Short mmCIF file of C-alpha atoms in Angstrom, two decimals:
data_model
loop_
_atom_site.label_atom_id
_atom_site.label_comp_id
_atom_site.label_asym_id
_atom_site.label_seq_id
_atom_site.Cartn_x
_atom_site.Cartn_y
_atom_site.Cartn_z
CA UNK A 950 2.89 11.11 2.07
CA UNK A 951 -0.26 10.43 3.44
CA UNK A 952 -2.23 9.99 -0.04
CA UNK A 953 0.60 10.67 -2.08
CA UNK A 954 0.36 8.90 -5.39
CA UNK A 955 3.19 8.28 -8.08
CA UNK A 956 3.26 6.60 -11.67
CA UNK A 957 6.19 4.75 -13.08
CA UNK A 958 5.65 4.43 -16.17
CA UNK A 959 7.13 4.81 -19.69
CA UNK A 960 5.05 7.06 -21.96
CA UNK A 961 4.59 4.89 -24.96
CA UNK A 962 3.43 1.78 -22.95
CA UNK A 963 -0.66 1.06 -23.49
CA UNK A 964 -0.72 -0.26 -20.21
CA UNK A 965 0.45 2.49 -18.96
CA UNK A 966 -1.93 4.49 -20.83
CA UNK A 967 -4.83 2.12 -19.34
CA UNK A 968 -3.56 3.15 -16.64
CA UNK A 969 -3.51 7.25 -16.66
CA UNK A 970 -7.10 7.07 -18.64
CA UNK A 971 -8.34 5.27 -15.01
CA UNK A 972 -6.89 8.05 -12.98
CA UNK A 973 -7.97 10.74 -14.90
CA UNK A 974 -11.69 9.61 -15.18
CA UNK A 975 -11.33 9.38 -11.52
CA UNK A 976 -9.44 12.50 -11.33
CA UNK A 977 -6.73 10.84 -9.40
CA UNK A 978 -4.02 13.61 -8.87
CA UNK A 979 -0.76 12.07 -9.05
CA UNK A 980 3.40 12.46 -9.59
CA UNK A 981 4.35 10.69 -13.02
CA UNK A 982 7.83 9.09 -12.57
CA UNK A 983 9.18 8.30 -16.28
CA UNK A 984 11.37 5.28 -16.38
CA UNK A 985 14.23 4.25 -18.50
CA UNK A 986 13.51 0.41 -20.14
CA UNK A 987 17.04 0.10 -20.41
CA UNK A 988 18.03 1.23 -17.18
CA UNK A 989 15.93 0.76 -14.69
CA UNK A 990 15.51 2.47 -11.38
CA UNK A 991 16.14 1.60 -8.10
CA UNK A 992 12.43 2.67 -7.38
CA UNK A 993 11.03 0.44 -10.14
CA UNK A 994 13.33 -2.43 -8.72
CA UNK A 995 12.05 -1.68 -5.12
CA UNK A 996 8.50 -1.36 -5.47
CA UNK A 997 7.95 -4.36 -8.14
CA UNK A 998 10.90 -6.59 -7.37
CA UNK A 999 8.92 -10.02 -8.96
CA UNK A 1000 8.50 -8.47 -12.85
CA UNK A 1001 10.64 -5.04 -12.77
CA UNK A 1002 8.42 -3.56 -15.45
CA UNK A 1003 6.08 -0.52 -15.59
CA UNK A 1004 3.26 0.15 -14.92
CA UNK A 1005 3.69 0.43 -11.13
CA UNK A 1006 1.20 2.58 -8.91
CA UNK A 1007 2.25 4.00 -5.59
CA UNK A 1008 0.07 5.05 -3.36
CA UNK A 1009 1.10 5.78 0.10
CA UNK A 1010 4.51 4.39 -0.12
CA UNK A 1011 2.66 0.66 -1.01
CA UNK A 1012 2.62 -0.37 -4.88
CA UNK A 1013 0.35 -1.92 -7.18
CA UNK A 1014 1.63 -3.55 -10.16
CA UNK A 1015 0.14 -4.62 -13.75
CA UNK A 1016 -2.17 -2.33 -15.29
CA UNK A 1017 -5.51 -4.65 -15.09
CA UNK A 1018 -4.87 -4.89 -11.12
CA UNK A 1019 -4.06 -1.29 -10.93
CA UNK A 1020 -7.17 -0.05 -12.82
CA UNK A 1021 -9.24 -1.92 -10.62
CA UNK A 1022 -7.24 -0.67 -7.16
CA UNK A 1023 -7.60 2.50 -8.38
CA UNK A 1024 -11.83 2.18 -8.75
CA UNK A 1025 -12.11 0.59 -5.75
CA UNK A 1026 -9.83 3.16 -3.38
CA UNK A 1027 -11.30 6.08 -5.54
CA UNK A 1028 -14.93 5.37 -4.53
CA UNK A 1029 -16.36 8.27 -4.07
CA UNK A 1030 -15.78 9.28 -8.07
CA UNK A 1031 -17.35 7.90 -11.00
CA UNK A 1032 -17.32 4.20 -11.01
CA UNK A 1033 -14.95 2.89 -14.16
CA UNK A 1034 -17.23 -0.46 -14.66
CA UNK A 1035 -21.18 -0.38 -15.67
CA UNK A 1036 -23.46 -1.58 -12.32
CA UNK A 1037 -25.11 -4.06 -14.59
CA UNK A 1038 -23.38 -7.42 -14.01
CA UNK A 1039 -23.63 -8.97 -18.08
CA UNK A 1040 -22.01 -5.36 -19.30
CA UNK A 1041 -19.51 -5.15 -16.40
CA UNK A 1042 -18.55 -8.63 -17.95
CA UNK A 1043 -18.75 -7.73 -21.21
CA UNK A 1044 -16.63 -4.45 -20.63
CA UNK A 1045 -14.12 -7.09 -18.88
CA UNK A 1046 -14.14 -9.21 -21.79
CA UNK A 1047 -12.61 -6.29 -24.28
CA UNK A 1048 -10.23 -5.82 -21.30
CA UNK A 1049 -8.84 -9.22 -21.94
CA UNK A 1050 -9.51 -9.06 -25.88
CA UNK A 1051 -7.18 -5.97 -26.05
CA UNK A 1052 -4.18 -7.91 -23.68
CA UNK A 1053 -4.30 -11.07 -25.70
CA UNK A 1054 -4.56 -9.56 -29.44
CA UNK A 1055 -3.27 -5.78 -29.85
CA UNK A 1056 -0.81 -6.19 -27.03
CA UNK A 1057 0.94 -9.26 -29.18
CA UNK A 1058 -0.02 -7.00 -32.07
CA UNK A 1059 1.93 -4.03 -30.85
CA UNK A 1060 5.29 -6.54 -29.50
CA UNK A 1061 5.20 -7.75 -33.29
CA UNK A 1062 5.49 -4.39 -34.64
CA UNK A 1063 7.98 -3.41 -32.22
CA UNK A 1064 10.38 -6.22 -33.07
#
C-alpha cells in the first residue's frame, strides 16, 4: 500500500473526469472504485466523511477530496511527470480562470439538464 492509489468515482461525473484526464497526463496508475449515488459506500463515507460525494483520491490510505484540490495534489506529488499548469504565471492564471469558468457555468448547466 505503499503508493497505492484508488478513484471513487462515478463514471458520468465531469469532476470526476477532471480528475482521470490529470492522472492520465501524469500517467498516474491507479484502482478505479465505481460508486453507487444512491447507496453509498462505507469507503466513500470513511474517506470523505464532511461532503460524502465523489470524486475522492486515495493515495496511500490518506484521501483527497473535490476534483480542483485533487488535480492539483496530484501535479504536485507527481512531480517528476509533465507539469499540468503552464510555468508562465499570467497563463497559469488564465488556465485557472477556465477552471473556475467551467465549475460556475457548465457544472450548473449540466445539474439543470439533469433535473
Amino acid at each position: 500500500m505503499a503508493d497505492e492509489v484508488v478513484l471513487l468515482d462515478f463514471w458520468p461525473s465531469m469532476f470526476g473526469m477532471r480528475v482521470t484526464v490529470a492522472q492520465a497526463e501524469k500517467g498516474v496508475k491507479y484502482e478505479y472504485k465505481e460508486e453507487d449515488l444512491l447507496n453509498k459506500s462505507p469507503l466513500l463515507l470513511q474517506m470523505n466523511p464532511v461532503h460524502k460525494k465523489i470524486p475522492v483520491l486515495i493515495h496511500s490510505g490518506k484521501p483527497v477530496s473535490e476534483s480542483t484540490n485533487i488535480v492539483q495534489y496530484i501535479d504536485e506529488a507527481w512531480k517528476d511527470k509533465a507539469p499540468l499548469l503552464p510555468s508562465d504565471p499570467y497563463q497559469r492564471a488564465q488556465a485557472r480562470f477556465w477552471v473556475d469558468y467551467i465549475d460556475k457555468n457548465v457544472s450548473s448547466f449540466a445539474l439543470i439538464l439533469s433535473n
